[in-house]
Coordinates of C-alpha atoms and ligand atoms in Angstrom, one line a residue:
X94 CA 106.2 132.0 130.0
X95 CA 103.5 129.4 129.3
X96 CA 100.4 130.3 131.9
X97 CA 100.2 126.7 132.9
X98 CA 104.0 127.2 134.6
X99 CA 103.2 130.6 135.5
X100 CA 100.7 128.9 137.7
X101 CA 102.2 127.1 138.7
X102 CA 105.2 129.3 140.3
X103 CA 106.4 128.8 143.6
X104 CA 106.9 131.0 145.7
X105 CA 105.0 134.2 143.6
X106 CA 106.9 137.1 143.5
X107 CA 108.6 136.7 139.5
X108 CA 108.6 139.0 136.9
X109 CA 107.3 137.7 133.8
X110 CA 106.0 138.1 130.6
X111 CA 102.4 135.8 129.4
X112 CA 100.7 135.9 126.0
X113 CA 97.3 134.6 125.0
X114 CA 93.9 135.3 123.9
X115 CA 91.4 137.2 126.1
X116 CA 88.6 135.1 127.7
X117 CA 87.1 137.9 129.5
X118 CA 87.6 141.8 130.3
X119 CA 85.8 143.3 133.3
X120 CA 86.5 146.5 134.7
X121 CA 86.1 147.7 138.4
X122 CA 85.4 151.1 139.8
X123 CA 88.7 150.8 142.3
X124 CA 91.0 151.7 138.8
X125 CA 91.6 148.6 137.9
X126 CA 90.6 145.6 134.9
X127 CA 91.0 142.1 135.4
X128 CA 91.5 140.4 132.2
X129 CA 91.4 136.6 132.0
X130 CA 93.9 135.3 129.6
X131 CA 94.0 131.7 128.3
X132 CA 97.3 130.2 125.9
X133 CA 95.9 127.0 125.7
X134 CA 98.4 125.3 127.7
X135 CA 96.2 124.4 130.5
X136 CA 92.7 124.2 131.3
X137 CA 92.4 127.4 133.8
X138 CA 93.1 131.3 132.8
X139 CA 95.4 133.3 134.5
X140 CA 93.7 136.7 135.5
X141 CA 95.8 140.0 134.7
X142 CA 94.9 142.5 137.0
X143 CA 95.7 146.0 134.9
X144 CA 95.8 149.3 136.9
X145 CA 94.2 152.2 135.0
X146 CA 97.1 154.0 135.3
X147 CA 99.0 152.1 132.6
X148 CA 99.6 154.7 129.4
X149 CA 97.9 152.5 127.1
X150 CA 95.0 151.7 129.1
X151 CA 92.1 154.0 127.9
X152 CA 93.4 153.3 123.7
X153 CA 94.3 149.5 124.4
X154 CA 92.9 148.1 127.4
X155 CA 89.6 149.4 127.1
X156 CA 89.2 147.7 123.5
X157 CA 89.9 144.5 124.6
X158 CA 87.0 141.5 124.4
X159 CA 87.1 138.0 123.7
X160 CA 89.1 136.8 121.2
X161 CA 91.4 139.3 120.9
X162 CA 95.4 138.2 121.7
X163 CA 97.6 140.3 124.0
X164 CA 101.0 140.0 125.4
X165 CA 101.7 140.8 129.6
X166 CA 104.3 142.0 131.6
X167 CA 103.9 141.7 135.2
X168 CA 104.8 139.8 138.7
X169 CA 103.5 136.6 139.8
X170 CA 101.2 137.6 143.0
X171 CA 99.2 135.2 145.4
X172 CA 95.5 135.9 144.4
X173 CA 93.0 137.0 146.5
X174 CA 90.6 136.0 144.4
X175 CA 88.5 133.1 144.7
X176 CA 89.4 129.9 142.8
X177 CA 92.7 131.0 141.7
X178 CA 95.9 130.5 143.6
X179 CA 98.9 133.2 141.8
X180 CA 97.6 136.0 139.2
X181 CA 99.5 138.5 137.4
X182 CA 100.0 142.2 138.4
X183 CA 100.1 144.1 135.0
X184 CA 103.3 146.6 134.0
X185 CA 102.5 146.4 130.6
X186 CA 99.9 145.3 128.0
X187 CA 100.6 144.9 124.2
X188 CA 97.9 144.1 121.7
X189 CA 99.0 142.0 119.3
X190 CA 95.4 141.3 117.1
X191 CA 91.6 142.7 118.5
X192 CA 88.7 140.8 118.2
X193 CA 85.4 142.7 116.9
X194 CA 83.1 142.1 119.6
X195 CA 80.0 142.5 117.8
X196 CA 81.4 139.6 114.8
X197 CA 83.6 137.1 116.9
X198 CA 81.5 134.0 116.9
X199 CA 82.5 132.1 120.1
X200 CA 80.4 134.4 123.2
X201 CA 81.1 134.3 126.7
X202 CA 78.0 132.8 127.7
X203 CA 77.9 128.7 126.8
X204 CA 77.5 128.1 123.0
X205 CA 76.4 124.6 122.3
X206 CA 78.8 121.9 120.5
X207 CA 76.4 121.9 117.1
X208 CA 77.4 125.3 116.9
X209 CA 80.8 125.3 117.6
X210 CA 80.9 122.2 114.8
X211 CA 80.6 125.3 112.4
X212 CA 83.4 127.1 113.2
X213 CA 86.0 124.2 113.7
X214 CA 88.3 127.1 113.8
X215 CA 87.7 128.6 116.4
X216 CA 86.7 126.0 119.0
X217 CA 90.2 124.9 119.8
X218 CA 89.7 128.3 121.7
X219 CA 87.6 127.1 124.0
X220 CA 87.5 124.8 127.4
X221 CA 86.0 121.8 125.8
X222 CA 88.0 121.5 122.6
X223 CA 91.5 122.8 124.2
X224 CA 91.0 120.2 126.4
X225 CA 90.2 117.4 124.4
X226 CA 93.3 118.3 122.2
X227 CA 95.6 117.8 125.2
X228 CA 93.9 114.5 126.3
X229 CA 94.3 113.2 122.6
X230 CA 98.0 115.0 122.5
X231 CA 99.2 113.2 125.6
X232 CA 97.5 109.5 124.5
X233 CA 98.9 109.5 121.2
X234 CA 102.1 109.6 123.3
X235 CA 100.8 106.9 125.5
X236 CA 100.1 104.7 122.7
X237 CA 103.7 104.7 121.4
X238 CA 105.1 104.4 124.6
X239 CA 102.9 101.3 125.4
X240 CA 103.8 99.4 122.6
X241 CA 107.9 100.4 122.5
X242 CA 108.3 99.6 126.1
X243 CA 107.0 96.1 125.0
X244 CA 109.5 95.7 122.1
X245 CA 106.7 96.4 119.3
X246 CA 108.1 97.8 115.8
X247 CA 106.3 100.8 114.8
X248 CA 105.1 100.6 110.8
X249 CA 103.9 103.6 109.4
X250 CA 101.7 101.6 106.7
X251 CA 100.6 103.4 103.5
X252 CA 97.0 105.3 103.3
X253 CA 96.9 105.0 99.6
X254 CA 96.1 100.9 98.7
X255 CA 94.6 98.3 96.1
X256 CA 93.5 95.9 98.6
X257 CA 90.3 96.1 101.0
X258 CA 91.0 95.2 104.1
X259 CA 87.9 94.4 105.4
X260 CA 86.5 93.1 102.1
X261 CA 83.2 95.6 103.1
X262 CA 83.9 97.5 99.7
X263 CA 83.4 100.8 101.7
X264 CA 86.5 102.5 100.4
X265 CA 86.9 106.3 98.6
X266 CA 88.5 106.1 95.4
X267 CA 92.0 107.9 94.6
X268 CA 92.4 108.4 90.8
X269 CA 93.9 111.5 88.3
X270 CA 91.3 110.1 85.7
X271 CA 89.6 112.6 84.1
X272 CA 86.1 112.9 85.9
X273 CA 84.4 114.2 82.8
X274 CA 85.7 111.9 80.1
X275 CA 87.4 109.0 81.5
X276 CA 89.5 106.6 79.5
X277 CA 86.9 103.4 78.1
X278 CA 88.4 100.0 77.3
X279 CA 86.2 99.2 74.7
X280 CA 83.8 97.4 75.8
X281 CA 83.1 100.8 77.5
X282 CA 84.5 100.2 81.4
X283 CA 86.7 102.3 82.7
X284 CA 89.8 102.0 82.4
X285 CA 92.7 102.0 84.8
X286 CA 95.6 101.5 82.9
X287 CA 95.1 105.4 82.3
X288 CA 95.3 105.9 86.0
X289 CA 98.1 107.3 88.6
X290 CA 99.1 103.5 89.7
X291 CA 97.7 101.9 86.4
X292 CA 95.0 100.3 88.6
X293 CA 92.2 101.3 90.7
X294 CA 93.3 102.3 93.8
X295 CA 91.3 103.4 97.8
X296 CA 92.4 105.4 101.3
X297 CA 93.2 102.6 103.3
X298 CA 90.4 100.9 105.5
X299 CA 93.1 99.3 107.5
X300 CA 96.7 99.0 107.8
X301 CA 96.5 95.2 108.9
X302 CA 97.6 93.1 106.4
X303 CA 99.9 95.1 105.3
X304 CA 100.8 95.3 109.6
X305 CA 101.1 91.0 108.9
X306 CA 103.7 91.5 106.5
X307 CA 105.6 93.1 108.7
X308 CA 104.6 90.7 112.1
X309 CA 105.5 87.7 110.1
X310 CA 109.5 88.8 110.3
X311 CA 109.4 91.1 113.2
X312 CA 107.7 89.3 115.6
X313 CA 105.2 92.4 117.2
X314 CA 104.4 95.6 115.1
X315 CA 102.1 98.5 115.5
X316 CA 100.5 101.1 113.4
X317 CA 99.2 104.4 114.0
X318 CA 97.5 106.6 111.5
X319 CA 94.7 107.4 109.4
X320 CA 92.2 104.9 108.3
X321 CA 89.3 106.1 106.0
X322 CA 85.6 104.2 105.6
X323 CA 82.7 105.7 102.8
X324 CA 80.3 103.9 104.6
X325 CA 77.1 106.7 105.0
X326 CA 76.9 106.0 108.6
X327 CA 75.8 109.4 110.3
X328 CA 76.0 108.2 114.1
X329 CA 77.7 109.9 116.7
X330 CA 80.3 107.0 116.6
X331 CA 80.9 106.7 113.1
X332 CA 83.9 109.6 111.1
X333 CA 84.8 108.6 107.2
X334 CA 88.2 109.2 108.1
X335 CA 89.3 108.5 111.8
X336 CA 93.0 107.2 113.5
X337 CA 93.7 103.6 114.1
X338 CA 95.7 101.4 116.0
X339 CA 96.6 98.7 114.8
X340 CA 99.2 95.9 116.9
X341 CA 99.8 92.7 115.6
X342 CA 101.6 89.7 116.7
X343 CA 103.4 86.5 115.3
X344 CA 103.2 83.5 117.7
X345 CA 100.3 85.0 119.2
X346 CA 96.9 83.6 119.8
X347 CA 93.5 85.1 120.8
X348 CA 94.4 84.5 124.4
X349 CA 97.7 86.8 123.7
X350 CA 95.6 89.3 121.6
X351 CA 93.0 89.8 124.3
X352 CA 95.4 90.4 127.1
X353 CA 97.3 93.0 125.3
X354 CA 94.2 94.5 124.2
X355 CA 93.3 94.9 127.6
X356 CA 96.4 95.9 129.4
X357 CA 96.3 98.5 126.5
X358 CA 93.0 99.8 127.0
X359 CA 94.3 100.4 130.8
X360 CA 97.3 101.7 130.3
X361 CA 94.9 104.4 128.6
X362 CA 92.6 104.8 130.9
X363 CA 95.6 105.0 133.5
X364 CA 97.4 107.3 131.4
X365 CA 94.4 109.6 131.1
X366 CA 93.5 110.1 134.9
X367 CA 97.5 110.5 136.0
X368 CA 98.6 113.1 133.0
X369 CA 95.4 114.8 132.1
X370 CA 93.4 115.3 135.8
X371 CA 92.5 118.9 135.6
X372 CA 90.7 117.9 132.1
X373 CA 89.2 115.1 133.5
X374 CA 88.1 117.0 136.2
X375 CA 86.1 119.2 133.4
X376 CA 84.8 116.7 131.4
X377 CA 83.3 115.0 134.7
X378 CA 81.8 118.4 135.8
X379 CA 80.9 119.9 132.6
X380 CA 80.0 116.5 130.5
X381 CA 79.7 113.2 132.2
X382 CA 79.0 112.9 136.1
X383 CA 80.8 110.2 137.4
X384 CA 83.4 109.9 134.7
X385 CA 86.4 109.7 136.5
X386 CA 85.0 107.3 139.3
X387 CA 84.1 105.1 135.7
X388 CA 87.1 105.1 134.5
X389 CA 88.8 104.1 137.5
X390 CA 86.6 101.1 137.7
X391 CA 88.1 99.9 134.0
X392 CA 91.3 99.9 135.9
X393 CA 90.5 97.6 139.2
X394 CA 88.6 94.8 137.4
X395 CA 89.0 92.2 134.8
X396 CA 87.7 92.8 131.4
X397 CA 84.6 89.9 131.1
X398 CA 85.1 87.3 128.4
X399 CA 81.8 86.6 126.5
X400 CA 81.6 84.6 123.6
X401 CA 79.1 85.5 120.4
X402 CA 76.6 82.5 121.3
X403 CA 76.4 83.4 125.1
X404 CA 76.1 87.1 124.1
X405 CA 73.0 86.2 121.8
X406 CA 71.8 84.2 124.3
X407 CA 72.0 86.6 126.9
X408 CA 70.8 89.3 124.8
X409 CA 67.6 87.5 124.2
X410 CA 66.9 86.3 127.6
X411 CA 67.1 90.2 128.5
X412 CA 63.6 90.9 128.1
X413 CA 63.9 93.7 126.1
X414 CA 62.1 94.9 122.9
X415 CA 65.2 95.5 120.9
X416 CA 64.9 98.0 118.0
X417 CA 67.5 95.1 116.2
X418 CA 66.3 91.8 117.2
X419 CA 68.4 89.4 118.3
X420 CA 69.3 85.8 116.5
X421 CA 72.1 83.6 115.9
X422 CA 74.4 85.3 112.8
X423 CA 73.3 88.5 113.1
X424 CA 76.0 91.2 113.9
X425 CA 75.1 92.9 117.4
X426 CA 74.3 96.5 117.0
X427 CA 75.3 99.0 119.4
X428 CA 72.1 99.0 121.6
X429 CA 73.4 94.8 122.1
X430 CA 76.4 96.0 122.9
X431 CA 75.8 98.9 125.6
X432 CA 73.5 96.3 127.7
X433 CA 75.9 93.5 127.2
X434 CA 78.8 96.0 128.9
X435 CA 76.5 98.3 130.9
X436 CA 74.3 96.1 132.4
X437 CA 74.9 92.5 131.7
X438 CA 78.4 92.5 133.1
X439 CA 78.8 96.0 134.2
X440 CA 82.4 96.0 133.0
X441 CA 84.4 96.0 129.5
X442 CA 83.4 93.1 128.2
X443 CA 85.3 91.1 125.1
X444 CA 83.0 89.3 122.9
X445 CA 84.9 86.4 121.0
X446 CA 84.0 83.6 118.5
X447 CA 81.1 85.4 116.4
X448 CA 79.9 83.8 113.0
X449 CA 82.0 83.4 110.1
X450 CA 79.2 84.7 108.0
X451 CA 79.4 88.5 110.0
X452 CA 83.0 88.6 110.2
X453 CA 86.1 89.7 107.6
X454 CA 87.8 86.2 105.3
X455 CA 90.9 87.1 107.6
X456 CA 89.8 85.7 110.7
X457 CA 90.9 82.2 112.2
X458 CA 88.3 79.4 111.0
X459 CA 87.2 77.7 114.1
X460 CA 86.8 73.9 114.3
X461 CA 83.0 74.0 114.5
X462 CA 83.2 75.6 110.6
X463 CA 80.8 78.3 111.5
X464 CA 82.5 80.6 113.8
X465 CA 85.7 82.7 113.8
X466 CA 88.4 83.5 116.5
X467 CA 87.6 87.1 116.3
X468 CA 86.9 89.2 119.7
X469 CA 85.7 92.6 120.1
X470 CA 86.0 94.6 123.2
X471 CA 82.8 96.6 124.7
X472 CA 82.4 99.7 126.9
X473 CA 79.9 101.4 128.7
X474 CA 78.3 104.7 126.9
X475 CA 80.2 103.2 123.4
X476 CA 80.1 99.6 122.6
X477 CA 82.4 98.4 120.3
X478 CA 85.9 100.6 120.6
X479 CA 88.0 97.4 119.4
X480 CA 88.0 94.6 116.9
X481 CA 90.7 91.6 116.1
X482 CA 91.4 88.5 115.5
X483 CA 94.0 85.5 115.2
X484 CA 94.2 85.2 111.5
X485 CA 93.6 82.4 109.1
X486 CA 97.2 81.3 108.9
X487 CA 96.0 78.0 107.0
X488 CA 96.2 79.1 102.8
X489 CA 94.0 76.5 101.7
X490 CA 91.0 77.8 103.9
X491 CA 92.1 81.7 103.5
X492 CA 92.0 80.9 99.7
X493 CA 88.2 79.7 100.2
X494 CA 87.0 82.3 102.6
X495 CA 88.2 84.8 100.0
X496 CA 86.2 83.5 97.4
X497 CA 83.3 83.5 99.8
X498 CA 83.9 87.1 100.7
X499 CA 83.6 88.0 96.9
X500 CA 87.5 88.4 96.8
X501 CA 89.5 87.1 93.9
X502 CA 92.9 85.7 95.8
X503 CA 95.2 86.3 92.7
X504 CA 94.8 90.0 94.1
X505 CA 96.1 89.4 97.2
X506 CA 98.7 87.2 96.2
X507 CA 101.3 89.5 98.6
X508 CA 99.1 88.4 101.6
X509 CA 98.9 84.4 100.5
X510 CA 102.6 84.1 100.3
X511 CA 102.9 85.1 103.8
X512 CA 100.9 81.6 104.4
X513 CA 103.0 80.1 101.4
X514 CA 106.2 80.5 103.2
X515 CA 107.0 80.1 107.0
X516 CA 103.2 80.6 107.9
X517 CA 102.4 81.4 111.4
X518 CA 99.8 81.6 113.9
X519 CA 99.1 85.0 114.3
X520 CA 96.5 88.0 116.2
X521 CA 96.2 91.7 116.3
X522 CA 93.5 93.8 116.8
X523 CA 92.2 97.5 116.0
X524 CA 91.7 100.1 118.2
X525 CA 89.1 103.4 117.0
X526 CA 91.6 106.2 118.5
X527 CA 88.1 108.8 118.8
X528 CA 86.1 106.2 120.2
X529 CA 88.6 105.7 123.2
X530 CA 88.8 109.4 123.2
X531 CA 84.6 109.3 123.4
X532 CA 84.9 106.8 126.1
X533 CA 87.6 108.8 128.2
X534 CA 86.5 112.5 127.4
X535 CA 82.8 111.2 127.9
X536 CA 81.7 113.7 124.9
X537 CA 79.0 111.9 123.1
X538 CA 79.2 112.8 119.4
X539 CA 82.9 111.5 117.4
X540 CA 82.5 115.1 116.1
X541 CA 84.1 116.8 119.2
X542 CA 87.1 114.5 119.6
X543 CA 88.8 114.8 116.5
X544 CA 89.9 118.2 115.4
X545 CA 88.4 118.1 111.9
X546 CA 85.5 115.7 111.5
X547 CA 84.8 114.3 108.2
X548 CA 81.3 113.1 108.0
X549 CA 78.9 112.5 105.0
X550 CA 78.8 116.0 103.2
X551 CA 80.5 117.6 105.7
X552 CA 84.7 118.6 105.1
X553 CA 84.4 122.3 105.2
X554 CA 87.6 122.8 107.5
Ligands
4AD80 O1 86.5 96.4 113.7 P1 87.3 97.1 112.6 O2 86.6 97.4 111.3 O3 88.6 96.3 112.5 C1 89.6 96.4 111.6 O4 89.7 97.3 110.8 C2 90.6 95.4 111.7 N1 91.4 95.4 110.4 C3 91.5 95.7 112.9 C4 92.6 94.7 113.1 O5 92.3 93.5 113.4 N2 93.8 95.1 112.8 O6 87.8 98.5 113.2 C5 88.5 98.6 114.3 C6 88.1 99.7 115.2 C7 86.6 99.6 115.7 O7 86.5 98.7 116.8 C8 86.3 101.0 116.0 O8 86.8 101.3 117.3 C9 87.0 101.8 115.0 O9 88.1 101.0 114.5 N3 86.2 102.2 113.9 C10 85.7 103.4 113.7 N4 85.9 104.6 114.4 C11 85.3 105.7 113.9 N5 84.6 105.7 112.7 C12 84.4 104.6 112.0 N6 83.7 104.7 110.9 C13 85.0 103.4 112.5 N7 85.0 102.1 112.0 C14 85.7 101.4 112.8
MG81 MG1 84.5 95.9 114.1

């Protein structure tokens, strides 16, 4: 039986069989052990109480420490303990693996998050990372059943891709070339025709124009999967390959693309507090005070529309000596972003109409030729944890802002023909799944919310 049903049983009194790995062993003087087992199904442990007169006690029992899994037999008892409401009364206990004491590298006593970084392993073993694997377990679940219960069409679009999304040129290579002696053309470039796909090809930045395609016959899509970035950011926000979320919408306007942004931000949040309280409950006591008090807030108010040229103007009325400074057609850094949604407006704030000149060729042209119907939502602690945009749905200016962008069209003929035939106004957004994890979990580095960061020169696990 699972320990998080066992647990839960009502009324105690069940015989039952548990299995797990040992969190702690202590031994009384009354003839008894109590071992605290953990299966990773819920947060809490359930605590075997083991009589010494079992026959395997002194050989077995005795040799148990951290790390080390086991399999129970016993009944379900109300506990007398403190802080637990059923344990287990021990028949029998079968060790299926020890753990060495002396080399298992996750210690009772708190070990930090850097260290536990090192041995991604292991750490699903503990409170923290078990945890944080349910919370982003049950919202991947939320996120599909958001977007079906609204009628969008999931689209599984490809990781491998010749285009660049977000024209930022920040993409990892996939080739079969021969690293040591590539094929030359002969004026001595490389050449592609040798290649896999006979043309260089990336890890997808983004899955939205391909997402278009598919909005521009089905009306509302989605995508969910991995997106990958070589940018050498080493911030506790930034991973070279994270999840993505991607929704996008024909008939749709920014209006329609901030609303859905927002209820889906909520639905979330909501999602969060009602399926995963007892980790919530954690990450408030053990991580962020008044998380879940936070959170709740996203859910009662309106998200605050901002555009770019109030932001900046805000932003430089604050006061402040900003490490960045602050001007009209600069992109707002994270410190800009935090006060803007932290103290400026206290609330998640959605920042819309930024310059052309900062934003992807894809976005909507705005009648004032210099700024974009893009919008990016803001939270507390994070910033930026969404970007989107109507889209250019016009050719003749797409074909211009292309060329602007550094992008030859004829490449992305695909993505022009949606404009060539039956063209229409359309939005989506993207949403960073570990920075909405971050934001919910409260953990402050992107390393601990994903189960295998990749990172500049880190991809050990
Ligand atoms: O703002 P971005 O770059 O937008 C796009 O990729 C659009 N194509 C989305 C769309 O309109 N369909 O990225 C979207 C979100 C960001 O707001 C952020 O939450 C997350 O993706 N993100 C990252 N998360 C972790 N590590 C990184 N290096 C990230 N880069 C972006
Ligand atoms: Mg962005």
């Amino acid at each position: 039986m699972k320990i998080r049903d066992a647990l839960a049983a009502q009324p105690a009194g069940q015989a039952v069989t548990v299995a797990g790995w040992v969190r702690t062993r202590r031994d009384s003087k009354g003839g008894f052990s109590f071992i605290e087992v953990n299966d990773g199904s819920c947060l809490p442990n359930i605590q075997a109480v083991v009589p010494a007169s079992l026959p395997t006690y002194e050989a077995d029992v005795l040799r148990l420490h951290t790390g080390a899994s086991v399999e129970i037999d016993g009944t379900l008892a109300a506990s007398q303990g403190k802080g637990q409401s059923v344990e287990l009364q021990a028949t029998a206990v079968r060790v299926l693996g020890f753990a060495d004491p002396e080399a298992y590298p996750i210690q009772k006593q708190k070990t930090s998050l850097e260290h536990l970084r090192t041995i991604a392993h292991l750490r699903p073993r503990t409170n923290t990372f078990g945890a944080v694997a349910r919370v982003r377990s049950a919202l991947a679940g939320t996120v599909h059943q958001f977007f079906q219960s609204r009628g969008f069409v999931w689209l599984p679009t490809p990781i491998i891709t010749a285009s660049d999304c977000e024209g930022a040129g920040a993409m990892f290579q996939v080739t079969t070339l021969d690293l040591d002696k590539p094929a030359r053309t002969q004026d001595g470039a490389l050449d592609f025709n040798g290649d896999f796909f006979g043309r260089r090809a990336f890890l997808t930045v983004s899955g939205q124009l391909e997402a278009e395609t598919h909005a521009c016959a089905l009306g509302d899509v989605y995508t969910f999967g991995p997106t990958f970035r070589a940018e050498n950011s080493n911030t506790p926000r930034h991973l070279a390959e994270f999840w993505m979320i991607e929704p996008e919408m024909a008939f749709a306007d920014l209006a329609r693309d901030m609303a859905v942004a927002e209820a889906f931000v909520k639905a979330l949040v909501d999602a969060a507090l009602t399926r995963c309280a007892q980790e919530l409950a954690f990450f408030e006591q053990r991580v962020q005070p008044g998380l879940t008090a936070m959170l709740r807030g996203v859910l009662e108010h309106d998200f605050v529309h901002l555009t770019y040229s109030d932001a900046v103007a805000q932003l430089a009325k604050a006061g402040r000596a900003w490490e960045f400074p602050v001007e009209w057609g600069k992109d707002l850094q994270t410190e800009h972003e935090r006060y803007l949604t932290e103290e400026y407006c206290r609330k998640p704030v959605i920042v819309t109409d930024y310059p052309a000149g900062i934003k992807a060729f894809y976005m909507r042209m705005n009648d004032d030729g210099r700024t974009v119907r893009a919008m990016d939502v803001l939270v507390p602690k994070m910033g930026e944890i969404i970007g989107g945009s109507q889209r250019e749905e016009r050719i003749g200016i797409l074909e211009s802002r292309m060329r602007q962008s550094g992008l030859d069209p004829r490449n992305y003929w695909w993505y022009l023909d949606l404009r060539r035939f039956g063209s229409v106004p359309h939005a989506g957004f993207g949403l960073g799944f570990e920075r909405v994890l971050q934001f919910i979990t409260g953990l402050a580095n992107i390393r601990d919310v994903i189960p295998f960061p990749r990172t500049p020169k880190s991809a050990e696990f």
